[in-house]
């Protein structure tokens, strides 16, 4: 069981399908709908008619457009993003890198995946639909990774590491036999 009080996984990732209302505060608004979040962003636009609306089928286009929008943004812009958990995490990472602050953004996860897993061994990213504690083969090094309950704000990816990292070759545990433990 994950202790969400001590994890870096944003709380909004656990509320897939739950409607939120983006912040009404702010001098301007940017509403972003990625793939399954496009209808949500359009619904938000009806309540914030002066907001800029960006809808796209893929996170890469959303990242590029949102980053460009922040270049010309004035103080007080609020941003709301709807899409899969993975798409929202990618957009969030790009917005943070471009200078946005957490309290200037709202997220609505419309579905779980796919999410990107960052391999701690070879630095390759692997897209998957498995969740935390799931296993996925790394696209780079081929290791079987366990999806850890850590999300990088900078990368917008979950951490993955070799599932059997505590086991030495030959299936012997790293824990020494009781006879070798010093008292």
XYZ file of C-alpha atoms in Angstrom:
183
model
C 0.000 0.000 0.000
C 1.361 3.419 -0.960
C 1.621 6.066 1.726
C 0.490 9.047 -0.337
C 1.560 11.428 2.426
C 5.201 10.574 1.702
C 5.140 10.167 -2.065
C 5.858 12.637 -4.836
C 2.882 11.439 -6.882
C 0.536 14.438 -7.237
C -2.854 13.971 -5.561
C -4.728 14.800 -8.782
C -3.347 11.636 -10.446
C -5.549 9.550 -8.133
C -8.758 11.346 -9.112
C -9.135 10.153 -12.702
C -12.501 11.083 -14.127
C -13.366 13.465 -11.287
C -14.431 16.852 -12.631
C -12.637 19.873 -11.259
C -13.272 23.542 -11.861
C -10.195 25.489 -12.804
C -9.302 28.532 -10.751
C -11.412 31.563 -11.609
C -8.712 33.792 -10.143
C -6.060 35.203 -12.395
C -5.622 37.875 -14.999
C -5.762 35.360 -17.845
C -6.309 31.646 -18.380
C -4.829 28.948 -20.573
C -6.926 25.811 -20.877
C -5.243 22.721 -22.319
C -7.015 19.534 -23.332
C -4.880 16.599 -24.448
C -6.545 13.633 -26.210
C -9.199 12.362 -23.762
C -9.143 15.748 -21.994
C -10.234 17.836 -24.971
C -13.942 17.813 -24.075
C -13.127 18.769 -20.486
C -11.077 21.772 -21.654
C -13.914 22.840 -23.969
C -16.338 22.624 -21.038
C -13.992 24.791 -18.963
C -13.840 27.317 -21.823
C -17.619 27.819 -21.567
C -17.167 28.988 -17.953
C -14.080 31.087 -18.759
C -14.992 32.635 -22.148
C -11.902 34.874 -22.308
C -9.512 31.976 -21.779
C -7.133 30.762 -24.458
C -8.076 27.187 -25.402
C -5.598 24.625 -26.681
C -6.770 21.138 -27.661
C -4.532 18.513 -29.176
C -4.261 14.766 -29.608
C -0.757 14.431 -28.185
C 1.245 15.653 -25.220
C 4.230 16.747 -27.331
C 2.118 19.319 -29.190
C 0.569 20.477 -25.904
C 4.038 20.880 -24.368
C 5.306 22.953 -27.310
C 2.217 25.171 -27.434
C 2.019 25.668 -23.670
C 5.710 26.542 -23.465
C 5.255 29.100 -26.242
C 2.186 30.564 -24.500
C 4.205 31.064 -21.308
C 6.866 33.011 -23.195
C 4.355 35.799 -23.849
C 2.279 35.403 -20.677
C 1.864 38.180 -18.192
C 1.795 37.861 -14.433
C -1.409 36.295 -13.188
C -1.946 33.619 -15.831
C -3.663 30.489 -14.547
C -3.370 27.197 -16.409
C -5.696 24.197 -16.376
C -4.758 20.920 -18.053
C -6.963 17.899 -18.741
C -5.793 14.588 -20.179
C -4.353 11.253 -19.187
C -2.107 11.121 -16.134
C 0.929 10.658 -18.372
C 0.039 13.596 -20.636
C -0.682 15.855 -17.656
C 2.654 14.949 -16.052
C 4.515 15.780 -19.266
C 2.753 19.132 -19.637
C 3.289 19.895 -15.938
C 7.042 19.238 -16.220
C 7.302 21.548 -19.233
C 5.274 24.301 -17.551
C 7.389 24.105 -14.391
C 10.570 24.262 -16.488
C 9.174 27.327 -18.282
C 8.620 29.112 -14.975
C 5.050 28.310 -13.947
C 4.388 27.636 -10.270
C 2.359 24.742 -8.831
C -0.289 27.089 -7.432
C -0.886 28.560 -10.896
C -1.935 25.212 -12.366
C -4.892 22.850 -12.078
C -4.989 19.315 -13.462
C -7.763 16.892 -14.241
C -6.694 13.349 -15.059
C -9.250 11.868 -17.424
C -7.643 8.420 -17.500
C -4.596 6.657 -16.093
C -2.134 6.012 -18.856
C 0.095 5.675 -20.604
C 2.720 6.974 -18.214
C 6.454 7.242 -18.781
C 8.838 5.283 -16.587
C 12.395 6.603 -16.189
C 14.898 3.757 -15.891
C 17.339 4.426 -13.052
C 19.871 2.142 -14.756
C 20.086 3.399 -18.345
C 18.032 6.662 -18.286
C 15.669 5.432 -21.006
C 11.967 6.233 -20.799
C 9.427 3.473 -21.315
C 5.730 4.177 -21.901
C 3.344 1.808 -20.142
C -0.193 1.427 -18.861
C 0.856 -0.389 -15.672
C 0.534 1.457 -12.381
C 2.656 1.843 -9.279
C 4.210 -1.449 -8.157
C 3.640 -2.902 -11.639
C 6.419 -4.459 -13.694
C 7.517 -3.295 -17.134
C 10.475 -4.250 -19.343
C 12.787 -1.297 -19.978
C 12.904 -0.275 -23.645
C 16.601 0.586 -23.230
C 18.388 -2.031 -21.147
C 15.722 -4.749 -21.028
C 15.695 -4.980 -17.227
C 12.365 -5.718 -15.598
C 11.521 -2.467 -13.819
C 9.186 -1.988 -10.915
C 7.200 1.252 -11.164
C 8.072 3.118 -7.977
C 5.869 5.622 -6.156
C 8.051 8.580 -7.112
C 7.323 11.098 -9.868
C 9.993 13.502 -11.052
C 8.642 17.066 -11.277
C 11.463 17.891 -13.689
C 10.894 14.954 -16.040
C 7.181 14.254 -15.568
C 7.982 10.564 -15.258
C 7.691 7.814 -12.677
C 10.881 6.188 -11.417
C 11.577 2.595 -12.379
C 14.335 0.361 -11.100
C 15.288 -3.283 -11.488
C 12.620 -5.345 -9.774
C 15.048 -7.877 -8.351
C 17.800 -5.380 -7.485
C 18.136 -6.844 -3.989
C 18.909 -10.283 -5.346
C 22.389 -11.361 -6.372
C 22.974 -13.642 -9.355
C 22.157 -17.231 -8.461
C 19.050 -16.083 -6.588
C 20.855 -15.479 -3.277
C 19.631 -12.580 -1.168
C 21.820 -9.637 -0.233
C 20.944 -10.314 3.393
C 23.830 -12.243 4.970
C 23.115 -15.535 6.723
C 22.312 -15.203 10.434
C 25.679 -16.826 11.271
C 27.499 -13.895 9.589
C 25.559 -11.071 11.275
C 27.599 -9.308 13.959
C 25.910 -8.839 17.310
